[in-house]
CSV table of C-alpha atoms and ligand atoms in Angstrom, one decimal:
chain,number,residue,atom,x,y,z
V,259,UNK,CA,12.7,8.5,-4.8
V,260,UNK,CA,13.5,7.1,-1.2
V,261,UNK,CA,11.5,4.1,-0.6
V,262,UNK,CA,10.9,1.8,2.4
V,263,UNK,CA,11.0,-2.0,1.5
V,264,UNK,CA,7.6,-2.8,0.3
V,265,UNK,CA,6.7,-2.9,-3.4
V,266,UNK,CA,3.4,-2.9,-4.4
V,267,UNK,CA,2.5,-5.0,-7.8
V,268,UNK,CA,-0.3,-3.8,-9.7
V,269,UNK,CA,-2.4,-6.4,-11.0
V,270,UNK,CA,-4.3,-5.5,-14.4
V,271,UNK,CA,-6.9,-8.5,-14.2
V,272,UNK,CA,-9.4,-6.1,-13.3
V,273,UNK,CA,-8.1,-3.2,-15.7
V,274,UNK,CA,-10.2,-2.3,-18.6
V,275,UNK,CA,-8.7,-5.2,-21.1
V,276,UNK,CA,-9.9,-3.5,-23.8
V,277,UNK,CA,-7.8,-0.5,-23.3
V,278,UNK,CA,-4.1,-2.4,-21.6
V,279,UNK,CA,-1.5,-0.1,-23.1
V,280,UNK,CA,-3.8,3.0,-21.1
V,281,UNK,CA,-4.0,0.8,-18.0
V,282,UNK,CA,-0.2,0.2,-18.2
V,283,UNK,CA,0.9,3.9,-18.9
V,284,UNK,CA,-1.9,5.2,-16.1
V,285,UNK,CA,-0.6,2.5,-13.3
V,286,UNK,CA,3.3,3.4,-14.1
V,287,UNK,CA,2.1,6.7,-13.8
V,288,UNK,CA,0.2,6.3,-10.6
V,289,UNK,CA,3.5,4.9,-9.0
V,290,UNK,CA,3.1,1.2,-9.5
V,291,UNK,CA,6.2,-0.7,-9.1
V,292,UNK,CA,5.8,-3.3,-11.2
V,293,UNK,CA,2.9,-5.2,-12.6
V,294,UNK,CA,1.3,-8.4,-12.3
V,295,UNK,CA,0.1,-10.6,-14.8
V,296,UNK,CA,-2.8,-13.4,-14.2
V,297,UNK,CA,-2.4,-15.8,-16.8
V,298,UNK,CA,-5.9,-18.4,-16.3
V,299,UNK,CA,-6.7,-21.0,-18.6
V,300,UNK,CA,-10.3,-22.2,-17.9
V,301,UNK,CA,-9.2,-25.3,-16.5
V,302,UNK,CA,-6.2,-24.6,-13.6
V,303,UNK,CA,-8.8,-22.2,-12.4
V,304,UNK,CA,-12.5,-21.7,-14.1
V,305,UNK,CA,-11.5,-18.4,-15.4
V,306,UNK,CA,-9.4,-17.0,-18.3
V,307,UNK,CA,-7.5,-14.4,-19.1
V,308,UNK,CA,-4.5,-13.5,-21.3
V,309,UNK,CA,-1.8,-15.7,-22.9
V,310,UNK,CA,1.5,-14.4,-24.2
V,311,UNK,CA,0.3,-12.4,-26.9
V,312,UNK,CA,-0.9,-9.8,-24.7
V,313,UNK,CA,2.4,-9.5,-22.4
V,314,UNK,CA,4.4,-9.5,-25.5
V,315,UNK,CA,2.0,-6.4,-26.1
V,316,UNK,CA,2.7,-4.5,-22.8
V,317,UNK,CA,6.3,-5.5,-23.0
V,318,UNK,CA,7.7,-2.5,-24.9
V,319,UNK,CA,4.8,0.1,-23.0
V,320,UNK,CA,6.5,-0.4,-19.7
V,321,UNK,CA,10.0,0.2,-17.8
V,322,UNK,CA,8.7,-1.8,-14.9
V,323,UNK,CA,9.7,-5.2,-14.2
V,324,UNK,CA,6.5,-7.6,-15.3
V,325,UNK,CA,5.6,-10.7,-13.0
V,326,UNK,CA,4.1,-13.7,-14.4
V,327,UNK,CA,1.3,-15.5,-12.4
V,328,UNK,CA,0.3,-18.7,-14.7
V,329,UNK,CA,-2.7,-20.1,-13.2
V,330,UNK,CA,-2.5,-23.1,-16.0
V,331,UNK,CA,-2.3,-26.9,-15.4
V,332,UNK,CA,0.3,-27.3,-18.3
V,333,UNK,CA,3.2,-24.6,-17.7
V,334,UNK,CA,5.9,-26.8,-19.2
V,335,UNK,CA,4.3,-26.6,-22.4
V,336,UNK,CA,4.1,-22.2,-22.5
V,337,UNK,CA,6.9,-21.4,-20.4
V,338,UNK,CA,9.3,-20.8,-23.3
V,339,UNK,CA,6.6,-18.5,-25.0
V,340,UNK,CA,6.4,-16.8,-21.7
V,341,UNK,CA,9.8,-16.4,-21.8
V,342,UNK,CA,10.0,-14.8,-25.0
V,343,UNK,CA,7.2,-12.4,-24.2
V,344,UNK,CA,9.7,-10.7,-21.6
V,345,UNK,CA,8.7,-11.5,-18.3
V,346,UNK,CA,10.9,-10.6,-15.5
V,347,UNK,CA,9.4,-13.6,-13.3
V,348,UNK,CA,7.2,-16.4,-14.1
V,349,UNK,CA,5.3,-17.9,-11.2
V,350,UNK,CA,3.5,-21.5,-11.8
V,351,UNK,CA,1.6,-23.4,-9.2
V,352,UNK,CA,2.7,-26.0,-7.5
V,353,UNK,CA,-0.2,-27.9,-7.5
V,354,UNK,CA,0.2,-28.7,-11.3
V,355,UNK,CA,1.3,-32.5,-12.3
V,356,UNK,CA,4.7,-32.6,-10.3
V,357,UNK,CA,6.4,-34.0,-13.3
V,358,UNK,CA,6.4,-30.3,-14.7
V,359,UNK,CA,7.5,-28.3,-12.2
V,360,UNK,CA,11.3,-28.5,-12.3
V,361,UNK,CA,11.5,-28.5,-15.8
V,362,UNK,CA,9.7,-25.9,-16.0
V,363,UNK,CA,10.9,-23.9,-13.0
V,364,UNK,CA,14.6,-24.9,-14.7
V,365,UNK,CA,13.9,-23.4,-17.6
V,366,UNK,CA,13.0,-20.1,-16.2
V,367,UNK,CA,16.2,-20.1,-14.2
V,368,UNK,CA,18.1,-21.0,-17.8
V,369,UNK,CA,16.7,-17.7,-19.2
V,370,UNK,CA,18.3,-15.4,-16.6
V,371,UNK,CA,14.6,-15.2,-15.1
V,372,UNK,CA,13.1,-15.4,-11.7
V,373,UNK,CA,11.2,-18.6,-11.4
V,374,UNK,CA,8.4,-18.2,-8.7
V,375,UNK,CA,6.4,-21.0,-6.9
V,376,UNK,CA,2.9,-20.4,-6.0
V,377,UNK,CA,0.6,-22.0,-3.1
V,378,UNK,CA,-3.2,-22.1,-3.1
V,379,UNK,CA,-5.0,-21.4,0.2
V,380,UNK,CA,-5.2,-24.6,0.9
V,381,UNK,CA,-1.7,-26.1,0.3
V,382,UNK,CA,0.6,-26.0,3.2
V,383,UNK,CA,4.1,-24.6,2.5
V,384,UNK,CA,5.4,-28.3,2.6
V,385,UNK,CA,4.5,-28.4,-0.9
V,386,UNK,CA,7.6,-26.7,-1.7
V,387,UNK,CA,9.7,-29.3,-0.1
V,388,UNK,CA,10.5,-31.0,-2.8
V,389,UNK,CA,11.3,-27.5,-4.9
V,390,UNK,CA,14.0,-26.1,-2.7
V,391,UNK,CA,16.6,-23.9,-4.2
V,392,UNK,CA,14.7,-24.4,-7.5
V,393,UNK,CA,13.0,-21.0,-7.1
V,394,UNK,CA,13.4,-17.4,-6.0
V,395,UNK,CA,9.8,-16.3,-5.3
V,396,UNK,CA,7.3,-17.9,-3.2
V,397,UNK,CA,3.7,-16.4,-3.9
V,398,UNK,CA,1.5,-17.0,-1.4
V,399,UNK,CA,-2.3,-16.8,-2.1
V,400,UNK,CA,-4.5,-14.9,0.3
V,401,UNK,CA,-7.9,-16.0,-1.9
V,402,UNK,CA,-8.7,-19.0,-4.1
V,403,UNK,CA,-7.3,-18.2,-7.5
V,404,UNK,CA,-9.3,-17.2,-10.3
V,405,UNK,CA,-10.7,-14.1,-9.5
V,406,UNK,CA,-10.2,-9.9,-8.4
V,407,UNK,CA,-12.3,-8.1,-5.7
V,408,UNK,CA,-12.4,-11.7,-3.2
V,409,UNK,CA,-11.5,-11.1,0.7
V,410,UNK,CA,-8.6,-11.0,2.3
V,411,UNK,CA,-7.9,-14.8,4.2
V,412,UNK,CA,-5.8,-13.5,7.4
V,413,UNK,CA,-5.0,-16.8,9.0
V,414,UNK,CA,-3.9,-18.2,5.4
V,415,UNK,CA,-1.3,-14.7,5.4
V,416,UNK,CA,-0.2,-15.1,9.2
V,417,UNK,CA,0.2,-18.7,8.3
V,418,UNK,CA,2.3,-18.7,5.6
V,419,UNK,CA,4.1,-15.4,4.5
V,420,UNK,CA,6.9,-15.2,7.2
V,421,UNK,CA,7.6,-19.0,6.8
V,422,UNK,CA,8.0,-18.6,3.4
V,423,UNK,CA,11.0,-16.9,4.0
V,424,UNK,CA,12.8,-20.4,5.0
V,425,UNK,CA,12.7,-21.6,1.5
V,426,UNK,CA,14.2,-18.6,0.1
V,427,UNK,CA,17.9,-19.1,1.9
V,428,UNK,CA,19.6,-20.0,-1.2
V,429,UNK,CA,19.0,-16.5,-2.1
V,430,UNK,CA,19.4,-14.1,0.8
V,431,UNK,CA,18.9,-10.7,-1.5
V,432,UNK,CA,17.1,-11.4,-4.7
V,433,UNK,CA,14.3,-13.9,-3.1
V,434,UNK,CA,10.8,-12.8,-2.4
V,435,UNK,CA,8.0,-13.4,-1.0
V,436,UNK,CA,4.7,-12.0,-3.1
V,437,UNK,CA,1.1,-12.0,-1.2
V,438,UNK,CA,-1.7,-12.4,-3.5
V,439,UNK,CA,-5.4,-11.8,-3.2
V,440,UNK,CA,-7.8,-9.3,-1.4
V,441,UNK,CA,-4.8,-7.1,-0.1
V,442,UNK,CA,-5.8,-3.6,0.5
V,443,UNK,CA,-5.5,-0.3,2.9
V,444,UNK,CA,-6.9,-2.8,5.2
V,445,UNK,CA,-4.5,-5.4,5.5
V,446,UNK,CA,-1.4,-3.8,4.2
V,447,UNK,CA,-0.1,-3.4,7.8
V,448,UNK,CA,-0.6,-7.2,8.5
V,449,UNK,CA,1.4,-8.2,6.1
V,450,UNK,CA,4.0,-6.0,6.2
V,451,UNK,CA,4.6,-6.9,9.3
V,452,UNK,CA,5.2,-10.5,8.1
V,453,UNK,CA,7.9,-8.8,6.3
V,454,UNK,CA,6.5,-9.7,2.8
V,455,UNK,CA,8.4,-8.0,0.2
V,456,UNK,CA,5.9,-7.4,-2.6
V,457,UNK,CA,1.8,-7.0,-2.8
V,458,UNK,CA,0.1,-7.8,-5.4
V,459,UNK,CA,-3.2,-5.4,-5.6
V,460,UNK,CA,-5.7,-5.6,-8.3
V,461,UNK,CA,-9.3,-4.8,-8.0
V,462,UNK,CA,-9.3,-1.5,-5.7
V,463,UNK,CA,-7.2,0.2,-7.7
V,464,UNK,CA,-9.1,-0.1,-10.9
V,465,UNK,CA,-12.7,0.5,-8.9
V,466,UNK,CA,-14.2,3.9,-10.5
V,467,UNK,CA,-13.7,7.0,-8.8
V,468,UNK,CA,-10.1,5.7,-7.1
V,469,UNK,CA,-7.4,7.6,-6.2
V,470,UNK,CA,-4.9,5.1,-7.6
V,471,UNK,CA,-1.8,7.0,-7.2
V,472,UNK,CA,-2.8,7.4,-3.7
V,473,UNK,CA,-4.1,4.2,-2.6
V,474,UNK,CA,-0.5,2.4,-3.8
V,475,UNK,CA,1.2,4.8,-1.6
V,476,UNK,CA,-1.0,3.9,1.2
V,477,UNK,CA,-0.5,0.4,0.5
V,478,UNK,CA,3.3,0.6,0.2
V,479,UNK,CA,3.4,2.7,3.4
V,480,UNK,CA,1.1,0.6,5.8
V,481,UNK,CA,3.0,-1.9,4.6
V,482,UNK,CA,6.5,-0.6,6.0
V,483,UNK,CA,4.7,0.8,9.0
V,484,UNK,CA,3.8,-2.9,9.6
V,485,UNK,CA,7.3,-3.9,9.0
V,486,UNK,CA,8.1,-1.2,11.4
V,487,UNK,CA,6.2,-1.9,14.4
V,488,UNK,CA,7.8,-5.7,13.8
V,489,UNK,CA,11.1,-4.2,14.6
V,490,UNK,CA,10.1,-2.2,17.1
V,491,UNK,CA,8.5,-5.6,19.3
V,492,UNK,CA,4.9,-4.4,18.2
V,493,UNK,CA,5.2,-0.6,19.4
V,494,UNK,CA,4.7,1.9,17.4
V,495,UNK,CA,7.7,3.2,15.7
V,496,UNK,CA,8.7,6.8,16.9
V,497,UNK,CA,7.6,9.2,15.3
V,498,UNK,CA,5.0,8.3,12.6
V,499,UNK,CA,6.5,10.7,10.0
V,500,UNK,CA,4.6,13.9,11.5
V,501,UNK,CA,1.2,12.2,11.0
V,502,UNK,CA,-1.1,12.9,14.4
V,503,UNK,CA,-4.2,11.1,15.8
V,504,UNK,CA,-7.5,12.8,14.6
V,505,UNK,CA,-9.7,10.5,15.9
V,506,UNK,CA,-10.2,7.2,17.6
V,507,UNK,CA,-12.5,4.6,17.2
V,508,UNK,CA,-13.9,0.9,16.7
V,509,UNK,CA,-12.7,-0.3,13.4
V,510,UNK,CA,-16.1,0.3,11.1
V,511,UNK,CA,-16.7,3.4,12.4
V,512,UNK,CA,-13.3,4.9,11.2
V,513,UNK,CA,-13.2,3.1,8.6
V,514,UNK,CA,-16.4,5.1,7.4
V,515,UNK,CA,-15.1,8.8,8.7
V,516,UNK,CA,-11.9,7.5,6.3
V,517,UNK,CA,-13.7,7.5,3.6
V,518,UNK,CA,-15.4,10.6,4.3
V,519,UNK,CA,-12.1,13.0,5.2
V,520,UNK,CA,-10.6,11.2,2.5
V,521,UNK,CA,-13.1,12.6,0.1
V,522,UNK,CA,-11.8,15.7,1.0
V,523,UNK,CA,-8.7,15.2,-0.2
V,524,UNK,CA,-6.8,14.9,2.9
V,525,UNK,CA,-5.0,11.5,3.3
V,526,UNK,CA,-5.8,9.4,6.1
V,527,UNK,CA,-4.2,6.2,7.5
V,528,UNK,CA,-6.1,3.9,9.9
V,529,UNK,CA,-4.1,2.1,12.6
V,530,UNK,CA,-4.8,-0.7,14.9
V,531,UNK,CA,-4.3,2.0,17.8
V,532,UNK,CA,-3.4,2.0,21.5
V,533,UNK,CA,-6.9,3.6,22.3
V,534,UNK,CA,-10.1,2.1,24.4
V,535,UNK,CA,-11.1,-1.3,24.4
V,536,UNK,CA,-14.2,-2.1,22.8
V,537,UNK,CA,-16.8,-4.6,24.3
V,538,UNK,CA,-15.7,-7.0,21.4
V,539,UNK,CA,-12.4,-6.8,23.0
V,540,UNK,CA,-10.8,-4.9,20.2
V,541,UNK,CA,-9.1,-1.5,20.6
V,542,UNK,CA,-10.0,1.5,18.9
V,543,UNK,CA,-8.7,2.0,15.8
V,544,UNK,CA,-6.6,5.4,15.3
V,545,UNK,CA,-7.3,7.7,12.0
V,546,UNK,CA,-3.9,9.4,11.5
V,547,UNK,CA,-3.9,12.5,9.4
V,548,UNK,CA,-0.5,14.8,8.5
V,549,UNK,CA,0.2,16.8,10.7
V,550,UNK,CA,0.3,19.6,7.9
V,551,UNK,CA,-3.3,19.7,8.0
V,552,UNK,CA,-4.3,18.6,11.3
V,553,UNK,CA,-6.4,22.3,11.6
V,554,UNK,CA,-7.7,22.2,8.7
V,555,UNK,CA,-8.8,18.4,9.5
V,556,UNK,CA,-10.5,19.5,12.5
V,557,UNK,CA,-12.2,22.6,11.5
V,558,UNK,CA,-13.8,20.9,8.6
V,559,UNK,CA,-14.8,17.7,10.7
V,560,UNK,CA,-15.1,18.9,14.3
V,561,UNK,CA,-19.2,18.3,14.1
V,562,UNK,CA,-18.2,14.8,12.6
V,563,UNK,CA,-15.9,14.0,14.9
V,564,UNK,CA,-19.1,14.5,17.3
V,565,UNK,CA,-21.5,12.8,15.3
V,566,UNK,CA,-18.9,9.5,15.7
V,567,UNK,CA,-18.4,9.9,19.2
V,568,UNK,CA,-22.3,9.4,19.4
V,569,UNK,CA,-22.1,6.9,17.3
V,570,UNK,CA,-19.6,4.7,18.6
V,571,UNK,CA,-21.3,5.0,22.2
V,572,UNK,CA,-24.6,3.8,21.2
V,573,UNK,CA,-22.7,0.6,19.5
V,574,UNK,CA,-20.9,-0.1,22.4
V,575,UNK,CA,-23.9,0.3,24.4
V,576,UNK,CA,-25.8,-2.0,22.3
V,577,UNK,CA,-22.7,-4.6,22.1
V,578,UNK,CA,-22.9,-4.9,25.6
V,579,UNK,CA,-26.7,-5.3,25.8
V,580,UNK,CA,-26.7,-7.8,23.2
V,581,UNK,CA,-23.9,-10.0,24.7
V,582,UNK,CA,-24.7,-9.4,28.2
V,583,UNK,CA,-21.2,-8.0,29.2
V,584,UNK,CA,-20.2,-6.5,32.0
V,585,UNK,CA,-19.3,-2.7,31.1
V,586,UNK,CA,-16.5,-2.1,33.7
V,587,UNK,CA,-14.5,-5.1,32.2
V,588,UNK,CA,-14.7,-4.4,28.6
V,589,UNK,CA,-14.4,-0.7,28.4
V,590,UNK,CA,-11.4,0.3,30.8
V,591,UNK,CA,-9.2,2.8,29.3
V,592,UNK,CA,-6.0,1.2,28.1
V,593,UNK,CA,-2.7,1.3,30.6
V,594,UNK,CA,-0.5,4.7,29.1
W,213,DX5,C1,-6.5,-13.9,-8.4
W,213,DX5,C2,-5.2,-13.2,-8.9
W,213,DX5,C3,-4.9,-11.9,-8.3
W,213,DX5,C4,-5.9,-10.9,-8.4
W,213,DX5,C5,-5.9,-10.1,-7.2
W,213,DX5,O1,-6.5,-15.2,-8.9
W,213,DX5,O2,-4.1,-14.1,-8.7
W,213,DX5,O3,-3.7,-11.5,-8.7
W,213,DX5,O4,-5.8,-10.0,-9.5
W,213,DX5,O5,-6.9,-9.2,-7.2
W,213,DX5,P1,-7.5,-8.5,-5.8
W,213,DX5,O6,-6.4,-7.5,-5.4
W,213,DX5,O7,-8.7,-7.9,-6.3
W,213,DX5,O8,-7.7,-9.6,-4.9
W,214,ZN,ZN1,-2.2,-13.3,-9.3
């Protein structure tokens, strides 16, 4: 199948871990294109997880490439097991004791592997420094490590993930940059337009009742719309792959209607839109839909639609109340 560039890594941490080989053989199935492994070891992180046992297990279940994410203060001493599991990539932290990262790192490397560096929140890229040319994949954490289902730190992503890019010059085609930790429908497009070349994405997949084939394709989609808009000096590329405007509206508000034409089985993309300013000085948020079902949208939602509308006044309206704001200001119409 054509793809854009994004590639979305599933992440089984949250999976059923009783039941891997079914996660594995549902998420392949669901269009994942490769998986990511947590590997925590109480102490790294205060969590734990798997060890090379259980990749060695999902090794022969899968086609797709697996990626290694050891969140363990004593890689050097695994790695080789690691290794032998079948990993495609192993990824170590670089805040472990220095002394074991390039041996370590070089030993990935020896094995025909990808050798990946990872940076916590709170580690500037500088870390790296020291690392150049000995890795392939920079993984840059968007949550402290240790955990699925934690939020999504922007400034950490629009700090790091394009820069990242600079350490991966040795290796203009196979090097990548991985973004790790709350990454979901929501910020998909941010990222993407960071030009980050895979996302990891764990706990929304595995929640109960989710669409998981469709939420990666969102994912992966958002993402390349992201990169898109990048290339395009932050306009909207043209056209949006027949997908129209249903409905415009501050952010929580169409994120909710989402969900609820969504339920429906009709797909639905939120965009950071070119639509009203709200008093908060954000725009309106579009809800694309295809165009294939744009009636069909409408007919089913039009008393919605309405319902929103009134919603969306009476919060503006209360916005500007609360904040004292002048209402002429805030809520011109944006220039067409
Ligand atoms: C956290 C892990 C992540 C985790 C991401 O320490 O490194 O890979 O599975 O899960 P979500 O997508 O729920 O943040
Ligand atoms: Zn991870």
């Amino acid at each position: 199948m054509a793809r854009g560039r994004a590639r979305v890594a599933v992440s089984i941490l949250d999976a059923d871990h009783s039941n891997m080989a079914y996660a594995i053989r549902r998420a392949e199935k669901e269009g994942a294109d490769r998986f990511h492994i947590d590997v925590m070891d109480g102490h790294f992180v205060p969590n734990l997880t798997f060890g090379p046992k259980m990749i060695k297990g999902i090794r022969p279940r899968t086609r797709l490439p697996l990626d290694a994410h050891l969140m363990i203060s004593d890689p050097l001493q695994s790695v080789d097991e690691f290794l032998a599991a079948g990993c495609d990539s192993v990824t170590i932290h670089v805040e472990v004791d220095p002394a074991q990262i390039e041996p370590t790192l070089g030993r990935i490397r020896a094995a025909g592997r990808a050798p990946g560096l990872s940076v916590k929140p709170k580690t500037p890229l500088s870390a790296l420094d020291p690392y150049r040319g000995l890795f392939d994949i920079v993984l840059v954490m968007t949550v402290e490590p240790g955990f699925g289902g934690q939020s999504f730190m922007k400034d950490v992503a629009a700090e790091k993930i394009l820069a990242a890019r600079e350490y991966l010059t040795h290796a203009p085609a196979e090097g990548e940059v991985h973004v790790d930790g709350g990454v979901n429908r929501e910020s998909a497009e941010f990222v993407g337009g960071l030009a980050v070349d895979v996302l990891v994405v764990g706990s929304v997949l595995w929640r109960k009742g989710r669409n998981m084939g469709r939420e990666i394709r969102l994912v992966r989609a958002l993402a390349d719309e992201g990169y898109q808009y990048r290339l395009n000096n932050g306009k909207p590329p043209i056209p949006r792959d027949a997908m129209v405007v249903f409905d415009q509206l501050p952010k929580h508000l169409a994120l909710r209607f989402m969900d609820e034409i969504e339920a429906g089985g009709i797909s639905v993309i939120p965009l950071r839109g070119n639509g009203q300013f709200n008093p908060d000085g954000v725009r309106d948020y579009d809800l694309l839909v295809p165009a294939s079902v744009e009636s069909l949208t409408i007919e089913r939602h039009a008393a919605d639609r309405e319902r929103y509308a009134g919603e969306a006044a009476a919060w503006r309206e209360d916005y500007i109340a609360r904040h004292g704001i002048q209402p002429p200001e805030t809520l011109r119409p944006a220039p067409s």
